[in-house]
Short mmCIF file of C-alpha atoms in Angstrom, two decimals:
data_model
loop_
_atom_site.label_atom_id
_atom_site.label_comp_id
_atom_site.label_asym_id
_atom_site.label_seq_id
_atom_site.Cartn_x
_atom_site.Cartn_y
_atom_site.Cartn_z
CA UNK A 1 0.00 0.00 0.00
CA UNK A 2 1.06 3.42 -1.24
CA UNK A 3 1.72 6.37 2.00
CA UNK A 4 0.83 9.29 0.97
CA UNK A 5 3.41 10.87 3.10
CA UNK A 6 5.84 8.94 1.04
CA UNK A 7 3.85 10.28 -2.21
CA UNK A 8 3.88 14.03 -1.12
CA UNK A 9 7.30 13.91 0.12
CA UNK A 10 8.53 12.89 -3.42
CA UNK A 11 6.70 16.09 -5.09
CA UNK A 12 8.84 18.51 -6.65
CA UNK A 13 6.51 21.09 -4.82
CA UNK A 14 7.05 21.71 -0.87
CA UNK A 15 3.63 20.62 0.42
CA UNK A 16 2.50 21.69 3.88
CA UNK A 17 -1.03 21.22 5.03
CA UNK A 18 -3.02 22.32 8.13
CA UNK A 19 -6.28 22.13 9.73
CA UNK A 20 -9.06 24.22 9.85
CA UNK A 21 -7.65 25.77 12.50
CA UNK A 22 -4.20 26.29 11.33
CA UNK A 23 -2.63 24.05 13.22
CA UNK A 24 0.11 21.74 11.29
CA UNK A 25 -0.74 18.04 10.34
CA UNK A 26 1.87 17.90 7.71
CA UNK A 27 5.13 19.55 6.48
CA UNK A 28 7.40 17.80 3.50
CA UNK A 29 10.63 16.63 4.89
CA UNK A 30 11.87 20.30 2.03
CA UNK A 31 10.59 22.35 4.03
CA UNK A 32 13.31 23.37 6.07
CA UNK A 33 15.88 23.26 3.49
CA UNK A 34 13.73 26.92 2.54
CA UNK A 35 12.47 27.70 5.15
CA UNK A 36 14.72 27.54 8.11
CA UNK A 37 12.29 25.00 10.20
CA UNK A 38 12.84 21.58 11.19
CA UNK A 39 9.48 20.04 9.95
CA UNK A 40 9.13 17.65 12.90
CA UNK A 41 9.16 20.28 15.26
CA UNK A 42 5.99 21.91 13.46
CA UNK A 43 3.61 18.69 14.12
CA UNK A 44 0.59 20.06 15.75
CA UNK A 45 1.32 23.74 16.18
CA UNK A 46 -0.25 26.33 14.92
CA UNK A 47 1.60 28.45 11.35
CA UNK A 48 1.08 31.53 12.94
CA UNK A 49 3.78 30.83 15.89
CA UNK A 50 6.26 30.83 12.90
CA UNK A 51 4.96 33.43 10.88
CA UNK A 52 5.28 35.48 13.63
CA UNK A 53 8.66 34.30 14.33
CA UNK A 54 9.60 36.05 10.75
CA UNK A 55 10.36 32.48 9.08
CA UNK A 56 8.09 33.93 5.92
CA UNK A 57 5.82 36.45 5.06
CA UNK A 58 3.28 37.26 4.42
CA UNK A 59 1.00 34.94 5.65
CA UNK A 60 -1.06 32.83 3.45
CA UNK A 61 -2.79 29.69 5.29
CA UNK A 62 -4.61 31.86 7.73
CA UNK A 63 -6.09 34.01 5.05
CA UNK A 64 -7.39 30.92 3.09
CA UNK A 65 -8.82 30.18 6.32
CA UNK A 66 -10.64 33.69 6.45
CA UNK A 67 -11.69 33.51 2.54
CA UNK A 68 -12.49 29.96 2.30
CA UNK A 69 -10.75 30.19 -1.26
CA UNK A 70 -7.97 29.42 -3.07
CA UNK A 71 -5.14 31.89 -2.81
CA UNK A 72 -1.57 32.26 -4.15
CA UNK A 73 1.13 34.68 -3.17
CA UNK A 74 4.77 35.25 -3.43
CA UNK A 75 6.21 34.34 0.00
CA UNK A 76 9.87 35.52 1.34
CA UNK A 77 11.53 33.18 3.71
CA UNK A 78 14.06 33.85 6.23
CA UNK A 79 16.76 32.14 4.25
CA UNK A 80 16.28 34.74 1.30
CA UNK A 81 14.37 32.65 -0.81
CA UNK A 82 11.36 33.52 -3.28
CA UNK A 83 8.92 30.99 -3.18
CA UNK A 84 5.49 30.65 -5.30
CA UNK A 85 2.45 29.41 -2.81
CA UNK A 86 -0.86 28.39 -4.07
CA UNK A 87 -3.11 27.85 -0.31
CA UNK A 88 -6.29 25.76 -1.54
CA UNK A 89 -8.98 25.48 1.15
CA UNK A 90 -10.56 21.64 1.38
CA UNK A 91 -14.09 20.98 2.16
CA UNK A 92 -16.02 18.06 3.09
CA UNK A 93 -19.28 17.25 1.55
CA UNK A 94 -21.31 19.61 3.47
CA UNK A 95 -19.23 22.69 2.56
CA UNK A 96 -17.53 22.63 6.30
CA UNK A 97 -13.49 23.52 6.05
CA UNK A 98 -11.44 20.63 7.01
CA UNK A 99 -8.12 22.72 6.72
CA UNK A 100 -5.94 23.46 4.15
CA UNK A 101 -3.01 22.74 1.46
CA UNK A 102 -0.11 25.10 0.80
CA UNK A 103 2.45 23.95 -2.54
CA UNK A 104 5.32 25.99 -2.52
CA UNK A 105 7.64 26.44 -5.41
CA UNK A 106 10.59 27.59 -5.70
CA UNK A 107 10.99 30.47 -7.93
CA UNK A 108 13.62 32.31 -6.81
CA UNK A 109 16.02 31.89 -9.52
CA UNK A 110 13.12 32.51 -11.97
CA UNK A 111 12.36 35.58 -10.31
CA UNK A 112 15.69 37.22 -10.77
CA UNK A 113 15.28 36.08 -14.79
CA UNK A 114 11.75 37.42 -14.47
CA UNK A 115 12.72 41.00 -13.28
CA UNK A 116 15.60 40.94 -15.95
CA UNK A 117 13.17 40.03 -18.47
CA UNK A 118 10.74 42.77 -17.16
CA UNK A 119 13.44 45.30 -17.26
CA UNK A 120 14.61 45.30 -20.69
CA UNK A 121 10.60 44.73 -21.88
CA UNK A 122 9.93 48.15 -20.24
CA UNK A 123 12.88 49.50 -21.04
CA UNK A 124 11.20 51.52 -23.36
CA UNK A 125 8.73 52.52 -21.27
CA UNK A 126 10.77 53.70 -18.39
CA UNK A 127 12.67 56.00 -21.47
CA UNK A 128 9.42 57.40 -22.41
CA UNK A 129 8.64 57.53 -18.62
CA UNK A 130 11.85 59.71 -18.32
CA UNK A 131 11.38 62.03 -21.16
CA UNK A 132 7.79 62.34 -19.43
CA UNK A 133 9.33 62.87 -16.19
CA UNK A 134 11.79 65.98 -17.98
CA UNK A 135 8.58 67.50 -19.38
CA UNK A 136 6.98 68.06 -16.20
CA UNK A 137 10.04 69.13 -14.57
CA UNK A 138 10.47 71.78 -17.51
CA UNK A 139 6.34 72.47 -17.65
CA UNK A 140 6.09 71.97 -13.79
CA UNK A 141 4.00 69.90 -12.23
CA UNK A 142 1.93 68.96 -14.41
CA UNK A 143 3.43 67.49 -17.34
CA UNK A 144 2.13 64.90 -20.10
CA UNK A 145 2.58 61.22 -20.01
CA UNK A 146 2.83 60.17 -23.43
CA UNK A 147 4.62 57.80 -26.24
CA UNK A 148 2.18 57.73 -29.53
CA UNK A 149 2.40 59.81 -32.46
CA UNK A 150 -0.91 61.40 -32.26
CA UNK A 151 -0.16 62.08 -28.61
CA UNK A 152 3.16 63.95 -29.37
CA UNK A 153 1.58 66.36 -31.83
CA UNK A 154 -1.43 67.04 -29.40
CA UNK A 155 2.00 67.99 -27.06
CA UNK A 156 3.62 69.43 -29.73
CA UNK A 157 1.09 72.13 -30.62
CA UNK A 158 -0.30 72.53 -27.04
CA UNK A 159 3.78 74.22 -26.53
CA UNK A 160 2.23 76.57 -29.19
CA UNK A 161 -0.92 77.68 -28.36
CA UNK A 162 0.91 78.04 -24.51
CA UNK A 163 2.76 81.28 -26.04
CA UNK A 164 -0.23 82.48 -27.85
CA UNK A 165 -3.42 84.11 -25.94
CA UNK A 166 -5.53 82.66 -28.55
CA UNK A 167 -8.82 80.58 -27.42
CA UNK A 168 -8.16 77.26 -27.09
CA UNK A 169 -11.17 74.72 -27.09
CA UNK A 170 -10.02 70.80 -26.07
CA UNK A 171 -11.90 67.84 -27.56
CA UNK A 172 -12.38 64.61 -26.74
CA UNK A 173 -14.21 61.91 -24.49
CA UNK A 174 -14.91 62.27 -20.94
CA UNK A 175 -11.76 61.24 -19.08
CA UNK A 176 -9.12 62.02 -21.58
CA UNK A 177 -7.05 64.39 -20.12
CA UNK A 178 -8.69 67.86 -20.93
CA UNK A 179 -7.87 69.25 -17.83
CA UNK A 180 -4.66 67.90 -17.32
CA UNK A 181 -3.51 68.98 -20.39
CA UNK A 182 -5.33 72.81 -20.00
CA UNK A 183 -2.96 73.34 -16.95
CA UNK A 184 0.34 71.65 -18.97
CA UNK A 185 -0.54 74.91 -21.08
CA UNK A 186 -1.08 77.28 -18.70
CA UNK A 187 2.33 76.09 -17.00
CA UNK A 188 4.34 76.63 -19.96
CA UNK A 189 3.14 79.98 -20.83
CA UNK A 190 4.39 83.48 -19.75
CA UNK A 191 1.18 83.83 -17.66
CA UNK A 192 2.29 80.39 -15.00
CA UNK A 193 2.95 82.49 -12.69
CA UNK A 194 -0.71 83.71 -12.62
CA UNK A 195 -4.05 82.41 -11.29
CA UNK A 196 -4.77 79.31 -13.18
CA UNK A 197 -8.75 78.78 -12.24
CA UNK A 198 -10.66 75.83 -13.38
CA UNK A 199 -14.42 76.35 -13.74
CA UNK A 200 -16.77 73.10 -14.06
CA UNK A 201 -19.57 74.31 -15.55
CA UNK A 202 -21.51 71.18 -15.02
CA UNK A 203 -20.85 70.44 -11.33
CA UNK A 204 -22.61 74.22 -10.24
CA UNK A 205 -25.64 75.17 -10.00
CA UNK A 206 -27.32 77.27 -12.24
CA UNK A 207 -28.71 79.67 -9.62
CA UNK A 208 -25.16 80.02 -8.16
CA UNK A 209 -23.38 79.69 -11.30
CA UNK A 210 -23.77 83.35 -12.24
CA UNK A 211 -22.78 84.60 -9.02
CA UNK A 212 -19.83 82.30 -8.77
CA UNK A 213 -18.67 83.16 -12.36
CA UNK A 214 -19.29 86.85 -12.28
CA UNK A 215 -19.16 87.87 -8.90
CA UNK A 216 -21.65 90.40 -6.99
CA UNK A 217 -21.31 93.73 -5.67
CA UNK A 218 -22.79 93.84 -1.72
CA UNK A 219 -26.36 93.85 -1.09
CA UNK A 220 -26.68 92.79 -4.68
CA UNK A 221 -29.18 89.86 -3.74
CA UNK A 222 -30.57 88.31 0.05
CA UNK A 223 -27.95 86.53 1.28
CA UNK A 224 -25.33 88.19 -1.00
CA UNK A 225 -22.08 89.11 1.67
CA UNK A 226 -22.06 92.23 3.00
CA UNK A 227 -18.57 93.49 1.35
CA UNK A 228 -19.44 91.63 -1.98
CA UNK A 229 -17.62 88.27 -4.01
CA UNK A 230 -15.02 88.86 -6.45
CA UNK A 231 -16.05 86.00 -9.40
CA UNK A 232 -14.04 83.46 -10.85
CA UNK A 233 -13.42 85.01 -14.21
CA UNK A 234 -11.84 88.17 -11.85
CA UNK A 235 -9.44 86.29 -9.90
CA UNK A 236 -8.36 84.54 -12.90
CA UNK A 237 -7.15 87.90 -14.25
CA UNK A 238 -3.37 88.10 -15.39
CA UNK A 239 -4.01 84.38 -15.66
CA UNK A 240 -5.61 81.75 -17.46
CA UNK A 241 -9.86 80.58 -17.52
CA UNK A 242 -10.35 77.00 -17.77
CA UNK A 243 -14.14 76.16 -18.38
CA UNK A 244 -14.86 72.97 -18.37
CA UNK A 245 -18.01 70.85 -19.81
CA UNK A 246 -18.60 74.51 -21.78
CA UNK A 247 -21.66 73.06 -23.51
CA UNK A 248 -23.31 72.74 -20.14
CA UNK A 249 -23.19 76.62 -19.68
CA UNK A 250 -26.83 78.09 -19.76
CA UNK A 251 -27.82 79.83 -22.61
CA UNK A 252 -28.15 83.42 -20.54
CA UNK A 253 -25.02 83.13 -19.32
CA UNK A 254 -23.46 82.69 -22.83
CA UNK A 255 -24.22 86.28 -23.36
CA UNK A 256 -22.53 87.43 -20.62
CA UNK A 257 -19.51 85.12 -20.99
CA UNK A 258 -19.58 86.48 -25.01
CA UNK A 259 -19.13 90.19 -23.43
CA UNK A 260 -16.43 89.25 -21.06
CA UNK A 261 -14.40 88.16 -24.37
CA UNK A 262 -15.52 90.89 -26.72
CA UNK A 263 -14.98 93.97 -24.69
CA UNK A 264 -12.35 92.01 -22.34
CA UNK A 265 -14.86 93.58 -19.18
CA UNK A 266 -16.34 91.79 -16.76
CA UNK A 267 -19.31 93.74 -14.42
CA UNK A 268 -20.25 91.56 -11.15
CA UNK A 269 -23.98 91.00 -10.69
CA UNK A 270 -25.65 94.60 -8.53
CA UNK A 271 -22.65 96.52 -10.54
CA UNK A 272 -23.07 99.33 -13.03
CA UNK A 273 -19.05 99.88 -13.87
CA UNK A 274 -17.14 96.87 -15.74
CA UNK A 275 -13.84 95.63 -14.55
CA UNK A 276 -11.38 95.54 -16.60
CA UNK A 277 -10.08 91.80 -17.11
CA UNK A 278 -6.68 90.06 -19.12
CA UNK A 279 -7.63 86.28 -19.24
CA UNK A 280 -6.58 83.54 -21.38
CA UNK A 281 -9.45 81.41 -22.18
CA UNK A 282 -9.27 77.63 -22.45
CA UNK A 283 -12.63 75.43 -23.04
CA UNK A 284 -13.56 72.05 -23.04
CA UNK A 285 -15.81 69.72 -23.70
CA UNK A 286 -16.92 66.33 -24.49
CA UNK A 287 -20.91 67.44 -26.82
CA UNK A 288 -20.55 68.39 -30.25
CA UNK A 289 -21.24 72.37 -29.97
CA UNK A 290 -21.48 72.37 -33.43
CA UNK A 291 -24.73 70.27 -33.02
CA UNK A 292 -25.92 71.99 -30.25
CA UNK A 293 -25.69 75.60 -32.16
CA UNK A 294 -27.80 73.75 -35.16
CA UNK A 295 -30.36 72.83 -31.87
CA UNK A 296 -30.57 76.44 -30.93
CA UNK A 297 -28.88 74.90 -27.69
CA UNK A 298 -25.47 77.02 -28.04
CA UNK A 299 -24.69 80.55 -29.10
CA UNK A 300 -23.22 80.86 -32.74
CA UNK A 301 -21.24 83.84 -31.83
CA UNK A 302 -19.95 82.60 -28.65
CA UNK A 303 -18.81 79.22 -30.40
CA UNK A 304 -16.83 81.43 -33.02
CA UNK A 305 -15.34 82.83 -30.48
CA UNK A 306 -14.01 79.96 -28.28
CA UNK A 307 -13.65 78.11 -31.50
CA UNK A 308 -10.02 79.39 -32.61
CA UNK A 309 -8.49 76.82 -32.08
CA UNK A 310 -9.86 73.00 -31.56
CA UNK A 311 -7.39 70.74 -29.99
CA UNK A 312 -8.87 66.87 -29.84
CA UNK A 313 -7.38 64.79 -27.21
CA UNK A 314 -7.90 60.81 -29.13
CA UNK A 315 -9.57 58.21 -26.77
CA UNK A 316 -6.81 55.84 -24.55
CA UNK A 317 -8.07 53.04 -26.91
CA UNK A 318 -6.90 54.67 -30.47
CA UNK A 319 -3.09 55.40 -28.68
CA UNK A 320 -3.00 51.70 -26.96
CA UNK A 321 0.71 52.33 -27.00
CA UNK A 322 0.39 54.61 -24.06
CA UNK A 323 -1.60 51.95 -21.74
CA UNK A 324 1.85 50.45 -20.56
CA UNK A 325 3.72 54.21 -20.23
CA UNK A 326 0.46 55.23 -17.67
CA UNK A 327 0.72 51.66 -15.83
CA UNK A 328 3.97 51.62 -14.87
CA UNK A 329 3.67 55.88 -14.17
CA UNK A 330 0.23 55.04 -12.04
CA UNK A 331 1.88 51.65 -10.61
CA UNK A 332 4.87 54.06 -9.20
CA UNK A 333 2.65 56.77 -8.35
CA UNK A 334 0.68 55.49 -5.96
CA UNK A 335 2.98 53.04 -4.61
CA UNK A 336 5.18 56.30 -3.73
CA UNK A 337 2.15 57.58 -2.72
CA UNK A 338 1.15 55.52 0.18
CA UNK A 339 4.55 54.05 0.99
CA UNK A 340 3.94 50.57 -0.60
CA UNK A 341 6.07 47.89 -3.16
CA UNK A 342 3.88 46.65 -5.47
CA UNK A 343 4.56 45.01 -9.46
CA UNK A 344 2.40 43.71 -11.95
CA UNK A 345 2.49 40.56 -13.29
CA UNK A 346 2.42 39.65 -17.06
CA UNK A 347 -0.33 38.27 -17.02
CA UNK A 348 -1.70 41.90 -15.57
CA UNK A 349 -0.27 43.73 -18.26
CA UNK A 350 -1.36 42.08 -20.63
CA UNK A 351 -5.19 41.99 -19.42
CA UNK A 352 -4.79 45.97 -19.04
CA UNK A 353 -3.04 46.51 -22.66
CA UNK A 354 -6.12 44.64 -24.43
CA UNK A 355 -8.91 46.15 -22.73
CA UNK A 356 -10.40 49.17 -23.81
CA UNK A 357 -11.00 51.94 -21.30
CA UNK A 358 -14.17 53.49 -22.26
CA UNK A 359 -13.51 55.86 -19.41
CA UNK A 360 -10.09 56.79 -21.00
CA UNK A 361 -6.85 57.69 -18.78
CA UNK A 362 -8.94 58.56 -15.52
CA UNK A 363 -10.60 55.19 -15.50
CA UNK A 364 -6.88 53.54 -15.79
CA UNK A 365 -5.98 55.52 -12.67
CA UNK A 366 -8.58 54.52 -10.66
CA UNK A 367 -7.90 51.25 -11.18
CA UNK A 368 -4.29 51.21 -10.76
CA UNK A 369 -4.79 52.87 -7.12
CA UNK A 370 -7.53 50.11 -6.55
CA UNK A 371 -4.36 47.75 -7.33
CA UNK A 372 -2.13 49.23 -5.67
CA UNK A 373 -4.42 49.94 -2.32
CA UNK A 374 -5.86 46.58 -2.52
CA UNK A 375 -3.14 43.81 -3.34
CA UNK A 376 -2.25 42.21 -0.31
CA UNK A 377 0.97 40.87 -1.71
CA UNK A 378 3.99 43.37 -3.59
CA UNK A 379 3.22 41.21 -6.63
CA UNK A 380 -0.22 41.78 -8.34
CA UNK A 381 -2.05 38.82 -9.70
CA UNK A 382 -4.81 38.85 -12.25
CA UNK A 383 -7.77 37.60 -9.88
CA UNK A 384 -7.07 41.23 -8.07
CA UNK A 385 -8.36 43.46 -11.14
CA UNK A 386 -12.15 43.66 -11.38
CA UNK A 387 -13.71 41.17 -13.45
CA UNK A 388 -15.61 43.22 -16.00
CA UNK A 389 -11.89 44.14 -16.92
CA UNK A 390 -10.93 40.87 -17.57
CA UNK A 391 -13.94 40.22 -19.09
CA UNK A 392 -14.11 42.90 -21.62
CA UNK A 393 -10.03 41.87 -22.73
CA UNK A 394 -10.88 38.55 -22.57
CA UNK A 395 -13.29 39.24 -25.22
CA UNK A 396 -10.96 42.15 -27.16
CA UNK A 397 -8.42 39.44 -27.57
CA UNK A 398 -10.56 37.17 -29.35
CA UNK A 399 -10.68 37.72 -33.26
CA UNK A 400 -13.74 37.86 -35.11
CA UNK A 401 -14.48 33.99 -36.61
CA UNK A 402 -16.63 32.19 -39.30
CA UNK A 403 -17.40 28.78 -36.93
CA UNK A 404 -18.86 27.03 -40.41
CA UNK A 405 -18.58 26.86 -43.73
CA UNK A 406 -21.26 29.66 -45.51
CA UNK A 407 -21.69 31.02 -49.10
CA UNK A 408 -19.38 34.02 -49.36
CA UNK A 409 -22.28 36.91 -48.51
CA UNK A 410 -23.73 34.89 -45.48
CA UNK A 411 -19.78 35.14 -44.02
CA UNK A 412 -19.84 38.83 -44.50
CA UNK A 413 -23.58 39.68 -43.06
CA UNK A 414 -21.46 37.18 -40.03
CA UNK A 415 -18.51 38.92 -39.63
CA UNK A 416 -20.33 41.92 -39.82
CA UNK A 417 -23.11 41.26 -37.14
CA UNK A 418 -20.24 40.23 -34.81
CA UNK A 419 -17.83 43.34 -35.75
CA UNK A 420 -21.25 45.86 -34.73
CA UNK A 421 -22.06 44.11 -31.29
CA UNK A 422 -18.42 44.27 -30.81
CA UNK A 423 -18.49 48.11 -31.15
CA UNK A 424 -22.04 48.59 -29.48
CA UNK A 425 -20.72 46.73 -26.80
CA UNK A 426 -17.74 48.87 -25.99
CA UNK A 427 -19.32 52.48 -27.61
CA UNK A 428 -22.77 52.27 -26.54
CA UNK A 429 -24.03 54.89 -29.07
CA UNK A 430 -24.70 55.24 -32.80
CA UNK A 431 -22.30 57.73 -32.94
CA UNK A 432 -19.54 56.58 -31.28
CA UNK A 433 -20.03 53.07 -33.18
CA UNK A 434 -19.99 55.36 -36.71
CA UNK A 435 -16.77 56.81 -35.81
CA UNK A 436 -14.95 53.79 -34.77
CA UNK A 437 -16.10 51.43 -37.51
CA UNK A 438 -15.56 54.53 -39.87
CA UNK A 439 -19.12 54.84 -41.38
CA UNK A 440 -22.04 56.79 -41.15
CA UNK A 441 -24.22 57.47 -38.20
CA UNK A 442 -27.22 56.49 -40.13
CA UNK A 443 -25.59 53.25 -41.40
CA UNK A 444 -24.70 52.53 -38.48
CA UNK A 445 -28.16 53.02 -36.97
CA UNK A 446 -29.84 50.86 -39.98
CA UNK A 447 -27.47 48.00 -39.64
CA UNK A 448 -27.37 47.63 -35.77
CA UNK A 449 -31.35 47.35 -36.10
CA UNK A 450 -30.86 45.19 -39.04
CA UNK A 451 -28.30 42.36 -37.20
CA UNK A 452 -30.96 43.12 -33.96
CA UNK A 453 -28.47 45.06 -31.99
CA UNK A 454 -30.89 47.47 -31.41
CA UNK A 455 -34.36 47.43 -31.06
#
């Protein structure tokens, strides 16, 4: 008859197993070659006496205890070595935990070819990083992160229109980068040493926004302070006007916004003499003002008059080349940020670089500092990024197939039908759709409803 001592103890893997409790009821014969600890001696005794003896960390069987699920880690033993451990709870037939199994392999030799391998893969990423990192501390603070093409000339003429006190109106999706890169203009131009004041034109209130915009002279409304409110557009004087989400603005206030840049005056609500006011004006938004003017939503003459010159930020998923640059710059950020060691597997970066971000560079942030917050372990594993991400590249990564053999049309109307749920699924609008699969908005309409896409 077979032991199965005698069968673990001939594993390749170090095999140590506990009870629900955590108390030891077997260690292979291995495991003190790695880990310092003469396995008799742990017979019986709980893992956390060691643990907290500083023979490993971090802790794993105690956690699978906690979870009741499997869970693997990079461990660090006392003796220096790097050692892979996959802790699998085991049930009985009524769900109750009977204890557990920690496999330990020994990866240490790996992990030195692993970080070598990482190094030179991001090698060109930690140059771009640098280059980055040179920008901002020429631009200060707030500097672009960047690698493509279409992303360097988006740089390249921002430098321009930072020497010019033309309007500038920024394009592109929500989460982009509009704001970010409003204030990498401000900071390179001659006015960085004045007010730089960001407006959201969305997140106030209409009944304040006019107030908070324009300002009020005292005893101007109930309520209004007794010495009177300087407005935004005021204190930004000498200095540069961001407004954001522009196309949210309310129609009255367009006139009054249109004065401020005609007559370069500004005359707080209660007031009968206009301030004089030397802003540079920066927009943004994410609507097509064009649309809206057709609408009768937008002011023609105002959108003239912000409309000098439109600078579109592309989506993170047409410049995929950056996704690595702002994970590692995100990874280090907020690792330096809260004092913590933390790397990405490859298996990480490659989930991240095929999914698509539909809420552009902020989204990516977000869920890098989730990462980074979250991981128990300095090595981040793929079951630790939020499963619609994995998901969504799961599904990216797989091409679009014919699974039978059809007449030549019936293949196209296929690859078709899958190619427009694809995009639906990731665009969610007609328009968006249009633009990606390069088409028409109508088209696209008629052949979503014709593959049932859409109702």
């Amino acid at each position: 008859m077979i032991d199965y001592k005698d069968v673990l103890g001939s594993l390749f893997d170090i095999v140590h197993i506990t009870d629900a409790e955590g108390k030891t009821l077997y260690c292979s014969e291995r495991y003190g070659e790695f880990f310092g600890i003469d396995p008799a001696e742990m017979i019986g005794k709980p893992i956390e006496d060691f643990y907290r003896q500083g023979y490993f960390t971090p802790m794993i069987t105690m956690r699978v205890i906690r979870e009741r699920k499997k869970v693997h880690t990079i461990q660090t033993t006392q003796q220096k070595r790097k050692l892979y451990v996959v802790g699998t709870p085991i049930f009985d037939r009524q769900g109750c935990l009977l204890g557990v199994v920690n496999t330990s392999t020994d990866i240490t030799d790996q992990e030195k070819l692993q970080q070598e391998l990482e190094e030179n893969k991001y090698l060109g990423t930690l140059y771009h990083m640098e280059i980055a990192k040179q920008n901002r501390l020429a631009g200060g603070e707030n500097g672009l992160v960047y690698r493509s093409p279409s992303m360097r000339q988006v740089a390249s003429m921002a430098d321009k229109l930072s020497q010019v006190d033309s309007s500038v109106i920024l394009l592109g999706e929500s989460g982009v980068g509009k704001g970010v890169l409003a204030k990498y203009i401000h900071e390179r131009s001659p006015r960085k040493d004045r007010p730089f004041v960001h407006i959201n034109c969305g997140a106030i209130p209409e009944s304040l926004l006019e107030s908070e915009l324009f300002g009020y002279e005292k005893g101007a409304f109930t309520g209004a302070d007794k010495d009177g409110k300087a407005g935004l557009i005021e204190k930004a004087d000498g200095g540069t006007l961001f407004l954001d989400e522009i196309g949210e603005l309310p129609f009255n206030l367009q006139v009054k916004l249109l004065n401020v840049l005609q007559e370069k005056t500004i005359t707080p609500i209660g007031g009968t003499r206009p301030k004089k006011v030397d802003i540079k004006l920066i927009t943004a938004t994410n609507k097509n003002l064009k649309q809206m003017v057709d609408e009768g939503k937008f002011r023609e003459d105002l959108y003239y008059r912000i409309h000098v010159v439109p600078l579109e930020i592309p989506p993170l998923r047409e410049r995929r080349e950056e996704i690595p640059v702002l994970v590692h710059y995100f990874l280090n950020l907020f690792a330096d940020k809260y004092g913590l060691h933390r790397k990405l597997s490859d298996q990480c970066h490659q989930i991240l670089e095929e999914y698509d971000w539909p809420g552009n560079v902020r989204e990516l942030e977000n869920v890098m500092e989730r990462l980074v917050v979250t991981s128990h372990d300095v090595l981040i594993m793929p079951d630790q990024i939020p499963q619609y991400i994995c998901e969504a590249a799961k599904g990216a990564g797989k091409g679009i197939k014919v699974e039978r053999m059809l007449s030549m049309q019936e293949a196209i109307e296929e690859v078709e039908k899958q190619l427009l749920q694809r995009a639906y699924d990731v665009h969610k609008t007609t328009t968006k759709v249009a633009k990606a699969l390069g088409i028409s908005q109508p088209s696209a309409s008629r052949k979503l409803r014709k593959h049932a896409i859409l109702p």
